[in-house]
């Protein structure tokens, strides 16, 4: 919006005056608009994704540079234009101050120490918060871990709260666990760094929990690390049921690239299944998105692998979401809540199916959604896109 307004300002100004770079006012105006344009470009997702930390830091530096050049560009600095600029700086200062105070409050009693556990393609971090709070599903925290690499004290990475243990007295979290999928930057170094105990700086919690009390039936659909945004909801639902609330059916469909990824949540699922008695409302299915190993023989519908623990099924191939949702809708007397944390293609599919049955399905996308699988336009993943109507 700012860039568009600036362009409009330039077009209108050029109607009444000619452009001359020898005039300082115009020189600084041009510098300011170029700098604002670069700030805007840096925030485009497909640029930011390439080098997140670089883009964020350059954004801050260029943002301040734009304000300074704009100030010099102003004709009447102590008029409305100048006051608006000072006001915007004041707002930036105020929000930064609030964030600093919040972080000091959260870490003021000492820095928590996280224990690292390496899993296949991911890392689990568990810690006891020094200033605990009542955790809700849907919350995430920003972690700063200076020991990971040079300058990592300047990086802050958001991670969903995957699991937590509660204090019996005040229900505040006595232990919090997050799951970080190994990507190419900070998380790769986190996995390979030689330390298993890491002091962390905690910022948060953030995130608005979805109100789930009005539903009895749920379908959770996740791909890959999207599960990190969903497990906490399963825990909250099963714990609520344990306290006597009504819950009819909870179904988790999770698509992964490797079968070994089921260890990311296996222990926690077992705890939930133990708690889910006597009615047994929780079911889950794991879909391994790769070709079956050699010597693998098919059963039933052709892609059944094995029963995974209690009420868990594992398959090779992609889930038939249309069929799964049709079954769940048939078993649901009222509206069900469909919760999705998945790659863009799966999300589009879920949105389409939910729209088709909007009288029976409420649709909710969690704040964190996994990035698209590697590939892109020139190397589309998984071959041609299938028609949803099939
Ligand atoms: C609200 C929210 C919750 C998240 N929860 C989880 C989670 O529970 N588990 C998990 O594995 N991932 C989660 N992520 C994504 C996670 O923050 C990034 O994957 C992680 O920061 C990547 O670090 P990297 O340096 O290894 O990434 P890179 O390999 O440099 O980049 C991989 C991807 O991560 C993005 N990214 C890099 N740094 C950041 C950052 N500081 N903030 C946001 N995105 C970044 C990049 O744009 C890129 O798309 C969450 C993201 C958000 C916004």
CSV table of N, CA, C and O in Angstrom, one decimal, residues 240-357:
chain,number,residue,atom,x,y,z
A,240,UNK,N,-9.9,-33.3,27.5
A,240,UNK,CA,-11.2,-32.7,27.8
A,240,UNK,C,-12.2,-33.9,27.9
A,240,UNK,O,-13.1,-33.8,28.8
A,241,UNK,N,-12.1,-34.8,27.1
A,241,UNK,CA,-13.0,-36.0,27.1
A,241,UNK,C,-12.8,-36.7,28.5
A,241,UNK,O,-13.8,-37.2,29.1
A,242,UNK,N,-11.5,-36.8,28.9
A,242,UNK,CA,-11.2,-37.5,30.1
A,242,UNK,C,-11.8,-36.8,31.3
A,242,UNK,O,-12.1,-37.4,32.3
A,243,UNK,N,-12.1,-35.5,31.2
A,243,UNK,CA,-12.7,-34.7,32.2
A,243,UNK,C,-14.3,-34.8,32.1
A,243,UNK,O,-14.9,-34.1,32.9
A,244,UNK,N,-14.8,-35.6,31.2
A,244,UNK,CA,-16.2,-35.8,31.1
A,244,UNK,C,-17.0,-35.1,30.0
A,244,UNK,O,-18.2,-35.2,29.9
A,245,UNK,N,-16.2,-34.3,29.1
A,245,UNK,CA,-16.9,-33.7,28.0
A,245,UNK,C,-17.2,-34.7,26.9
A,245,UNK,O,-16.5,-35.7,26.8
A,246,UNK,N,-18.3,-34.4,26.1
A,246,UNK,CA,-18.7,-35.3,25.1
A,246,UNK,C,-17.8,-35.2,23.8
A,246,UNK,O,-17.4,-34.1,23.4
A,247,UNK,N,-17.4,-36.4,23.3
A,247,UNK,CA,-16.6,-36.4,22.1
A,247,UNK,C,-16.9,-37.7,21.4
A,247,UNK,O,-16.9,-38.7,22.0
A,248,UNK,N,-17.3,-37.6,20.1
A,248,UNK,CA,-17.8,-38.8,19.4
A,248,UNK,C,-16.7,-39.5,18.6
A,248,UNK,O,-16.5,-40.7,18.8
A,249,UNK,N,-16.0,-38.7,17.8
A,249,UNK,CA,-15.0,-39.4,16.9
A,249,UNK,C,-14.0,-38.4,16.5
A,249,UNK,O,-14.2,-37.2,16.1
A,250,UNK,N,-12.7,-38.8,16.6
A,250,UNK,CA,-11.6,-38.0,16.2
A,250,UNK,C,-10.7,-38.8,15.2
A,250,UNK,O,-10.3,-39.9,15.6
A,251,UNK,N,-10.5,-38.3,14.0
A,251,UNK,CA,-9.8,-39.1,13.0
A,251,UNK,C,-8.6,-38.3,12.5
A,251,UNK,O,-8.8,-37.2,12.1
A,252,UNK,N,-7.4,-38.9,12.6
A,252,UNK,CA,-6.2,-38.2,12.1
A,252,UNK,C,-5.7,-38.9,10.8
A,252,UNK,O,-5.5,-40.1,10.9
A,253,UNK,N,-5.5,-38.1,9.8
A,253,UNK,CA,-5.0,-38.7,8.5
A,253,UNK,C,-3.6,-37.9,8.3
A,253,UNK,O,-3.6,-36.7,8.1
A,254,UNK,N,-2.6,-38.6,8.3
A,254,UNK,CA,-1.2,-38.0,8.3
A,254,UNK,C,-0.4,-38.6,7.1
A,254,UNK,O,-0.2,-39.8,7.1
A,255,UNK,N,0.0,-37.7,6.2
A,255,UNK,CA,0.8,-38.2,5.1
A,255,UNK,C,2.2,-37.8,5.3
A,255,UNK,O,2.6,-36.7,5.6
A,256,UNK,N,3.1,-38.8,5.2
A,256,UNK,CA,4.6,-38.5,5.4
A,256,UNK,C,5.4,-39.0,4.2
A,256,UNK,O,4.9,-39.9,3.4
A,257,UNK,N,6.6,-38.5,4.1
A,257,UNK,CA,7.5,-39.0,3.0
A,257,UNK,C,8.2,-40.3,3.3
A,257,UNK,O,8.6,-41.0,2.4
A,258,UNK,N,8.4,-40.6,4.6
A,258,UNK,CA,9.1,-41.8,5.0
A,258,UNK,C,8.4,-42.5,6.1
A,258,UNK,O,7.9,-41.7,7.0
A,259,UNK,N,8.4,-43.8,6.1
A,259,UNK,CA,7.6,-44.5,7.2
A,259,UNK,C,8.3,-44.1,8.6
A,259,UNK,O,7.6,-44.1,9.6
A,260,UNK,N,9.6,-43.9,8.6
A,260,UNK,CA,10.3,-43.7,9.9
A,260,UNK,C,9.8,-42.4,10.6
A,260,UNK,O,10.0,-42.2,11.8
A,261,UNK,N,9.1,-41.5,9.8
A,261,UNK,CA,8.7,-40.3,10.4
A,261,UNK,C,7.6,-40.5,11.5
A,261,UNK,O,7.3,-39.6,12.3
A,262,UNK,N,7.0,-41.7,11.5
A,262,UNK,CA,6.0,-42.0,12.5
A,262,UNK,C,6.5,-41.9,13.9
A,262,UNK,O,5.8,-41.6,14.9
A,263,UNK,N,7.9,-42.0,14.1
A,263,UNK,CA,8.5,-41.9,15.4
A,263,UNK,C,8.4,-40.4,15.9
A,263,UNK,O,8.6,-40.2,17.1
A,264,UNK,N,8.1,-39.5,15.0
A,264,UNK,CA,8.0,-38.1,15.5
A,264,UNK,C,6.9,-38.0,16.6
A,264,UNK,O,7.0,-37.2,17.5
A,265,UNK,N,5.8,-38.8,16.4
A,265,UNK,CA,4.7,-38.6,17.4
A,265,UNK,C,4.2,-39.9,18.0
A,265,UNK,O,3.3,-39.9,18.8
A,266,UNK,N,5.0,-41.0,17.7
A,266,UNK,CA,4.5,-42.3,18.1
A,266,UNK,C,4.2,-42.4,19.7
A,266,UNK,O,3.2,-42.8,20.1
A,267,UNK,N,5.2,-41.9,20.5
A,267,UNK,CA,5.0,-42.0,21.9
A,267,UNK,C,3.8,-41.2,22.4
A,267,UNK,O,3.1,-41.6,23.3
A,268,UNK,N,3.7,-40.0,21.8
A,268,UNK,CA,2.6,-39.2,22.2
A,268,UNK,C,1.2,-39.8,21.8
A,268,UNK,O,0.3,-39.7,22.6
A,269,UNK,N,1.2,-40.4,20.6
A,269,UNK,CA,-0.1,-41.0,20.2
A,269,UNK,C,-0.4,-42.1,21.1
A,269,UNK,O,-1.6,-42.3,21.5
A,270,UNK,N,0.6,-42.9,21.5
A,270,UNK,CA,0.3,-44.0,22.5
A,270,UNK,C,-0.3,-43.5,23.8
A,270,UNK,O,-1.2,-44.1,24.4
A,271,UNK,N,0.3,-42.4,24.3
A,271,UNK,CA,-0.2,-41.8,25.5
A,271,UNK,C,-1.7,-41.4,25.3
A,271,UNK,O,-2.5,-41.6,26.2
A,272,UNK,N,-2.0,-40.8,24.2
A,272,UNK,CA,-3.4,-40.4,23.9
A,272,UNK,C,-4.3,-41.6,23.8
A,272,UNK,O,-5.4,-41.5,24.4
A,273,UNK,N,-3.8,-42.6,23.2
A,273,UNK,CA,-4.7,-43.8,23.0
A,273,UNK,C,-4.9,-44.5,24.4
A,273,UNK,O,-6.0,-45.0,24.7
A,274,UNK,N,-3.9,-44.4,25.3
A,274,UNK,CA,-4.1,-44.9,26.6
A,274,UNK,C,-5.2,-44.1,27.4
A,274,UNK,O,-6.0,-44.7,28.1
A,275,UNK,N,-5.1,-42.8,27.2
A,275,UNK,CA,-6.1,-41.9,27.9
A,275,UNK,C,-7.5,-42.0,27.3
A,275,UNK,O,-8.5,-41.8,28.0
A,276,UNK,N,-7.6,-42.4,26.0
A,276,UNK,CA,-8.8,-42.5,25.3
A,276,UNK,C,-9.6,-43.7,25.6
A,276,UNK,O,-9.8,-44.6,24.8
A,277,UNK,N,-10.1,-43.9,26.9
A,277,UNK,CA,-10.8,-45.0,27.2
A,277,UNK,C,-12.0,-44.6,28.1
A,277,UNK,O,-11.9,-43.5,28.7
A,278,UNK,N,-13.1,-45.2,28.2
A,278,UNK,CA,-13.4,-46.5,27.5
A,278,UNK,C,-14.0,-46.4,26.1
A,278,UNK,O,-14.1,-47.4,25.5
A,279,UNK,N,-14.4,-45.2,25.7
A,279,UNK,CA,-15.2,-45.2,24.4
A,279,UNK,C,-14.4,-45.4,23.2
A,279,UNK,O,-14.9,-45.7,22.1
A,280,UNK,N,-13.1,-45.1,23.2
A,280,UNK,CA,-12.2,-45.3,22.0
A,280,UNK,C,-12.7,-44.4,20.9
A,280,UNK,O,-13.3,-44.9,19.9
A,281,UNK,N,-12.5,-43.1,20.9
A,281,UNK,CA,-13.0,-42.2,19.9
A,281,UNK,C,-11.8,-41.9,18.9
A,281,UNK,O,-12.1,-41.4,17.8
A,282,UNK,N,-10.6,-42.1,19.3
A,282,UNK,CA,-9.5,-41.6,18.5
A,282,UNK,C,-8.9,-42.7,17.5
A,282,UNK,O,-8.7,-43.8,17.9
A,283,UNK,N,-8.8,-42.4,16.2
A,283,UNK,CA,-8.3,-43.3,15.2
A,283,UNK,C,-7.3,-42.5,14.4
A,283,UNK,O,-7.4,-41.3,14.2
A,284,UNK,N,-6.2,-43.2,13.9
A,284,UNK,CA,-5.3,-42.5,13.0
A,284,UNK,C,-4.8,-43.4,11.9
A,284,UNK,O,-4.7,-44.6,12.1
A,285,UNK,N,-4.5,-42.7,10.8
A,285,UNK,CA,-4.0,-43.5,9.6
A,285,UNK,C,-2.7,-42.7,9.1
A,285,UNK,O,-2.8,-41.5,9.0
A,286,UNK,N,-1.7,-43.5,8.9
A,286,UNK,CA,-0.4,-42.9,8.3
A,286,UNK,C,-0.3,-43.3,6.9
A,286,UNK,O,-0.4,-44.5,6.6
A,287,UNK,N,-0.1,-42.3,6.0
A,287,UNK,CA,0.1,-42.6,4.6
A,287,UNK,C,1.5,-42.3,4.2
A,287,UNK,O,1.9,-41.2,4.3
A,288,UNK,N,2.2,-43.4,3.8
A,288,UNK,CA,3.6,-43.2,3.4
A,288,UNK,C,3.7,-42.9,1.9
A,288,UNK,O,3.3,-43.7,1.1
A,289,UNK,N,4.2,-41.7,1.6
A,289,UNK,CA,4.1,-41.2,0.2
A,289,UNK,C,5.3,-41.7,-0.6
A,289,UNK,O,6.1,-40.9,-1.0
A,290,UNK,N,5.5,-43.0,-0.7
A,290,UNK,CA,6.6,-43.5,-1.5
A,290,UNK,C,6.2,-44.9,-2.0
A,290,UNK,O,5.2,-45.4,-1.5
A,291,UNK,N,7.0,-45.4,-2.9
A,291,UNK,CA,6.7,-46.7,-3.4
A,291,UNK,C,7.0,-47.8,-2.3
A,291,UNK,O,8.0,-47.7,-1.6
A,292,UNK,N,6.2,-48.9,-2.3
A,292,UNK,CA,6.4,-49.9,-1.3
A,292,UNK,C,7.8,-50.6,-1.5
A,292,UNK,O,8.3,-50.6,-2.6
A,293,UNK,N,8.4,-51.1,-0.4
A,293,UNK,CA,9.6,-51.8,-0.6
A,293,UNK,C,9.5,-53.1,-1.4
A,293,UNK,O,8.4,-53.6,-1.6
A,294,UNK,N,10.6,-53.6,-2.0
A,294,UNK,CA,10.5,-54.8,-2.8
A,294,UNK,C,10.0,-56.0,-2.0
A,294,UNK,O,10.4,-56.1,-0.8
A,295,UNK,N,9.2,-56.8,-2.5
A,295,UNK,CA,8.8,-58.0,-1.8
A,295,UNK,C,7.5,-57.7,-1.0
A,295,UNK,O,7.0,-58.6,-0.3
A,296,UNK,N,7.0,-56.5,-1.1
A,296,UNK,CA,5.9,-56.1,-0.4
A,296,UNK,C,4.6,-56.7,-1.0
A,296,UNK,O,4.4,-56.5,-2.2
A,297,UNK,N,3.8,-57.3,-0.3
A,297,UNK,CA,2.6,-57.9,-0.9
A,297,UNK,C,1.3,-57.1,-0.4
A,297,UNK,O,1.3,-56.7,0.7
A,298,UNK,N,0.4,-56.9,-1.3
A,298,UNK,CA,-0.7,-56.1,-1.0
A,298,UNK,C,-1.8,-56.9,-0.4
A,298,UNK,O,-1.9,-58.1,-0.6
A,299,UNK,N,-2.6,-56.2,0.4
A,299,UNK,CA,-3.8,-56.8,1.0
A,299,UNK,C,-5.0,-55.9,0.8
A,299,UNK,O,-4.8,-54.7,0.6
A,300,UNK,N,-6.2,-56.4,0.9
A,300,UNK,CA,-7.4,-55.6,0.9
A,300,UNK,C,-7.5,-54.7,-0.3
A,300,UNK,O,-7.4,-55.1,-1.4
A,301,UNK,N,-7.5,-53.4,0.0
A,301,UNK,CA,-7.7,-52.4,-1.1
A,301,UNK,C,-6.4,-52.1,-1.9
A,301,UNK,O,-6.3,-51.2,-2.7
A,302,UNK,N,-5.3,-52.9,-1.6
A,302,UNK,CA,-4.1,-52.8,-2.4
A,302,UNK,C,-3.0,-52.1,-1.8
A,302,UNK,O,-1.9,-52.2,-2.2
A,303,UNK,N,-3.2,-51.3,-0.7
A,303,UNK,CA,-2.1,-50.5,-0.2
A,303,UNK,C,-2.0,-50.6,1.3
A,303,UNK,O,-1.3,-49.8,1.9
A,304,UNK,N,-2.6,-51.6,1.9
A,304,UNK,CA,-2.5,-51.7,3.4
A,304,UNK,C,-1.2,-52.2,3.8
A,304,UNK,O,-0.7,-53.2,3.3
A,305,UNK,N,-0.5,-51.5,4.7
A,305,UNK,CA,0.8,-52.0,5.2
A,305,UNK,C,0.6,-52.9,6.4
A,305,UNK,O,0.8,-54.1,6.5
A,306,UNK,N,0.2,-52.2,7.5
A,306,UNK,CA,0.1,-52.9,8.8
A,306,UNK,C,-0.8,-52.2,9.7
A,306,UNK,O,-1.0,-51.0,9.5
A,307,UNK,N,-1.1,-52.8,10.8
A,307,UNK,CA,-1.8,-52.1,11.9
A,307,UNK,C,-0.8,-51.5,12.7
A,307,UNK,O,0.2,-52.2,13.1
A,308,UNK,N,-0.8,-50.2,13.0
A,308,UNK,CA,0.2,-49.5,13.7
A,308,UNK,C,-0.3,-49.3,15.2
A,308,UNK,O,-1.1,-48.4,15.4
A,309,UNK,N,0.1,-50.1,16.1
A,309,UNK,CA,-0.3,-50.0,17.4
A,309,UNK,C,-1.8,-50.2,17.5
A,309,UNK,O,-2.5,-50.9,16.7
A,310,UNK,N,-2.4,-49.5,18.5
A,310,UNK,CA,-3.9,-49.7,18.7
A,310,UNK,C,-4.6,-48.6,17.8
A,310,UNK,O,-4.3,-47.5,17.8
A,311,UNK,N,-5.6,-49.0,17.1
A,311,UNK,CA,-6.4,-48.1,16.2
A,311,UNK,C,-5.6,-47.3,15.3
A,311,UNK,O,-6.0,-46.2,14.9
A,312,UNK,N,-4.4,-47.8,14.8
A,312,UNK,CA,-3.6,-47.1,13.8
A,312,UNK,C,-3.4,-47.9,12.6
A,312,UNK,O,-3.2,-49.1,12.7
A,313,UNK,N,-3.5,-47.3,11.4
A,313,UNK,CA,-3.3,-48.1,10.2
A,313,UNK,C,-2.2,-47.4,9.4
A,313,UNK,O,-2.1,-46.1,9.4
A,314,UNK,N,-1.4,-48.1,8.7
A,314,UNK,CA,-0.4,-47.5,7.9
A,314,UNK,C,-0.5,-48.0,6.4
A,314,UNK,O,-0.8,-49.2,6.2
A,315,UNK,N,-0.4,-47.0,5.5
A,315,UNK,CA,-0.6,-47.3,4.1
A,315,UNK,C,0.5,-46.8,3.3
A,315,UNK,O,1.2,-45.8,3.7
A,316,UNK,N,0.8,-47.4,2.1
A,316,UNK,CA,1.6,-46.7,1.1
A,316,UNK,C,0.7,-46.0,0.1
A,316,UNK,O,-0.4,-46.5,-0.2
A,317,UNK,N,1.1,-44.8,-0.3
A,317,UNK,CA,0.3,-44.1,-1.3
A,317,UNK,C,-0.4,-42.9,-0.7
A,317,UNK,O,-0.1,-42.6,0.5
A,318,UNK,N,-1.2,-42.2,-1.5
A,318,UNK,CA,-1.8,-41.0,-1.0
A,318,UNK,C,-3.2,-41.3,-0.4
A,318,UNK,O,-3.9,-42.2,-1.0
A,319,UNK,N,-3.7,-40.6,0.6
A,319,UNK,CA,-5.1,-40.9,1.1
A,319,UNK,C,-6.1,-40.4,0.1
A,319,UNK,O,-5.9,-39.4,-0.6
A,320,UNK,N,-7.2,-41.2,0.0
A,320,UNK,CA,-8.4,-40.7,-0.8
A,320,UNK,C,-9.2,-39.8,0.1
A,320,UNK,O,-10.1,-40.3,0.8
A,321,UNK,N,-8.9,-38.6,0.1
A,321,UNK,CA,-9.5,-37.6,1.1
A,321,UNK,C,-11.0,-37.5,0.9
A,321,UNK,O,-11.8,-37.4,1.8
A,322,UNK,N,-11.4,-37.6,-0.4
A,322,UNK,CA,-12.9,-37.5,-0.7
A,322,UNK,C,-13.6,-38.7,0.0
A,322,UNK,O,-14.7,-38.4,0.7
A,323,UNK,N,-13.1,-39.9,-0.1
A,323,UNK,CA,-13.7,-41.0,0.5
A,323,UNK,C,-13.7,-41.0,2.0
A,323,UNK,O,-14.7,-41.2,2.7
A,324,UNK,N,-12.6,-40.5,2.5
A,324,UNK,CA,-12.4,-40.5,4.0
A,324,UNK,C,-13.4,-39.5,4.6
A,324,UNK,O,-14.1,-39.7,5.5
A,325,UNK,N,-13.5,-38.3,3.9
A,325,UNK,CA,-14.4,-37.3,4.4
A,325,UNK,C,-15.9,-37.7,4.3
A,325,UNK,O,-16.7,-37.5,5.2
A,326,UNK,N,-16.2,-38.4,3.2
A,326,UNK,CA,-17.6,-38.9,2.9
A,326,UNK,C,-18.0,-39.8,4.1
A,326,UNK,O,-19.0,-39.7,4.7
A,327,UNK,N,-17.1,-40.8,4.5
A,327,UNK,CA,-17.3,-41.7,5.6
A,327,UNK,C,-17.6,-41.0,6.9
A,327,UNK,O,-18.5,-41.2,7.6
A,328,UNK,N,-16.7,-40.0,7.1
A,328,UNK,CA,-16.7,-39.3,8.4
A,328,UNK,C,-18.0,-38.5,8.5
A,328,UNK,O,-18.6,-38.4,9.6
A,329,UNK,N,-18.4,-37.9,7.4
A,329,UNK,CA,-19.7,-37.1,7.4
A,329,UNK,C,-20.9,-38.0,7.7
A,329,UNK,O,-21.8,-37.6,8.4
A,330,UNK,N,-20.8,-39.2,7.1
A,330,UNK,CA,-21.9,-40.1,7.3
A,330,UNK,C,-22.1,-40.5,8.8
A,330,UNK,O,-23.1,-40.7,9.3
A,331,UNK,N,-20.9,-40.6,9.4
A,331,UNK,CA,-20.9,-41.0,10.9
A,331,UNK,C,-21.2,-39.8,11.8
A,331,UNK,O,-21.2,-40.0,13.0
A,332,UNK,N,-21.4,-38.6,11.2
A,332,UNK,CA,-21.5,-37.4,12.1
A,332,UNK,C,-22.9,-36.9,12.1
A,332,UNK,O,-23.4,-36.5,11.0
A,333,UNK,N,-23.6,-36.9,13.2
A,333,UNK,CA,-25.0,-36.4,13.1
A,333,UNK,C,-25.1,-34.9,13.0
A,333,UNK,O,-26.1,-34.4,12.5
A,334,UNK,N,-24.1,-34.2,13.4
A,334,UNK,CA,-24.1,-32.7,13.3
A,334,UNK,C,-23.0,-32.3,12.3
A,334,UNK,O,-22.6,-33.0,11.5
A,335,UNK,N,-22.4,-31.1,12.6
A,335,UNK,CA,-21.3,-30.6,11.7
A,335,UNK,C,-20.0,-31.1,12.3
A,335,UNK,O,-19.8,-31.1,13.5
A,336,UNK,N,-19.1,-31.5,11.4
A,336,UNK,CA,-17.8,-31.9,11.9
A,336,UNK,C,-16.8,-30.8,11.6
A,336,UNK,O,-17.0,-29.9,10.8
A,337,UNK,N,-15.7,-30.8,12.4
A,337,UNK,CA,-14.6,-29.8,12.2
A,337,UNK,C,-13.5,-30.4,11.5
A,337,UNK,O,-12.9,-31.4,11.9
A,338,UNK,N,-13.1,-29.9,10.3
A,338,UNK,CA,-12.0,-30.4,9.5
A,338,UNK,C,-10.8,-29.4,9.7
A,338,UNK,O,-10.9,-28.2,9.4
A,339,UNK,N,-9.8,-30.0,10.4
A,339,UNK,CA,-8.6,-29.2,10.7
A,339,UNK,C,-7.4,-29.6,9.7
A,339,UNK,O,-7.1,-30.7,9.7
A,340,UNK,N,-6.9,-28.6,9.0
A,340,UNK,CA,-5.9,-28.9,8.0
A,340,UNK,C,-4.6,-28.2,8.2
A,340,UNK,O,-4.6,-27.0,8.5
A,341,UNK,N,-3.5,-28.9,8.2
A,341,UNK,CA,-2.1,-28.4,8.2
A,341,UNK,C,-1.3,-29.2,7.2
A,341,UNK,O,-0.8,-30.2,7.5
A,342,UNK,N,-1.4,-28.7,6.0
A,342,UNK,CA,-0.9,-29.6,4.9
A,342,UNK,C,-0.2,-28.7,3.8
A,342,UNK,O,-0.4,-27.5,3.7
A,343,UNK,N,0.4,-29.4,2.8
A,343,UNK,CA,1.0,-28.7,1.7
A,343,UNK,C,-0.1,-28.1,0.9
A,343,UNK,O,-1.3,-28.5,1.0
A,344,UNK,N,0.2,-27.1,0.0
A,344,UNK,CA,-0.8,-26.3,-0.7
A,344,UNK,C,-1.8,-27.2,-1.5
A,344,UNK,O,-3.0,-26.9,-1.5
A,345,UNK,N,-1.3,-28.3,-2.1
A,345,UNK,CA,-2.1,-29.1,-3.0
A,345,UNK,C,-3.2,-29.8,-2.1
A,345,UNK,O,-4.4,-29.8,-2.5
A,346,UNK,N,-2.8,-30.4,-1.0
A,346,UNK,CA,-3.7,-31.1,-0.1
A,346,UNK,C,-4.7,-30.1,0.5
A,346,UNK,O,-5.9,-30.4,0.6
A,347,UNK,N,-4.2,-28.9,0.8
A,347,UNK,CA,-5.1,-27.9,1.4
A,347,UNK,C,-6.2,-27.5,0.4
A,347,UNK,O,-7.3,-27.3,0.8
A,348,UNK,N,-5.8,-27.3,-0.9
A,348,UNK,CA,-6.7,-26.9,-1.9
A,348,UNK,C,-7.8,-27.9,-2.0
A,348,UNK,O,-9.0,-27.7,-2.1
A,349,UNK,N,-7.4,-29.2,-2.0
A,349,UNK,CA,-8.3,-30.3,-2.1
A,349,UNK,C,-9.3,-30.3,-0.9
A,349,UNK,O,-10.5,-30.5,-1.1
A,350,UNK,N,-8.7,-30.1,0.3
A,350,UNK,CA,-9.6,-30.1,1.5
A,350,UNK,C,-10.6,-29.0,1.4
A,350,UNK,O,-11.8,-29.1,1.8
A,351,UNK,N,-10.1,-27.8,1.0
A,351,UNK,CA,-11.0,-26.6,0.9
A,351,UNK,C,-12.1,-26.9,-0.1
A,351,UNK,O,-13.3,-26.7,0.2
A,352,UNK,N,-11.8,-27.5,-1.2
A,352,UNK,CA,-12.8,-27.8,-2.2
A,352,UNK,C,-13.8,-28.8,-1.7
A,352,UNK,O,-15.0,-28.6,-1.8
A,353,UNK,N,-13.3,-29.9,-1.0
A,353,UNK,CA,-14.3,-30.9,-0.4
A,353,UNK,C,-15.1,-30.3,0.7
A,353,UNK,O,-16.3,-30.6,0.8
A,354,UNK,N,-14.6,-29.4,1.5
A,354,UNK,CA,-15.3,-28.8,2.6
A,354,UNK,C,-16.4,-27.8,2.0
A,354,UNK,O,-17.5,-27.8,2.5
A,355,UNK,N,-16.0,-27.1,0.9
A,355,UNK,CA,-17.0,-26.2,0.3
A,355,UNK,C,-18.2,-27.0,-0.3
A,355,UNK,O,-19.3,-26.5,-0.2
A,356,UNK,N,-17.8,-28.1,-0.8
A,356,UNK,CA,-18.9,-29.0,-1.4
A,356,UNK,C,-19.9,-29.4,-0.4
A,356,UNK,O,-21.1,-29.7,-0.7
A,357,UNK,N,-19.4,-29.6,0.9
A,357,UNK,CA,-20.3,-30.1,1.9
A,357,UNK,C,-20.4,-29.1,3.0
A,357,UNK,O,-20.3,-29.5,4.2
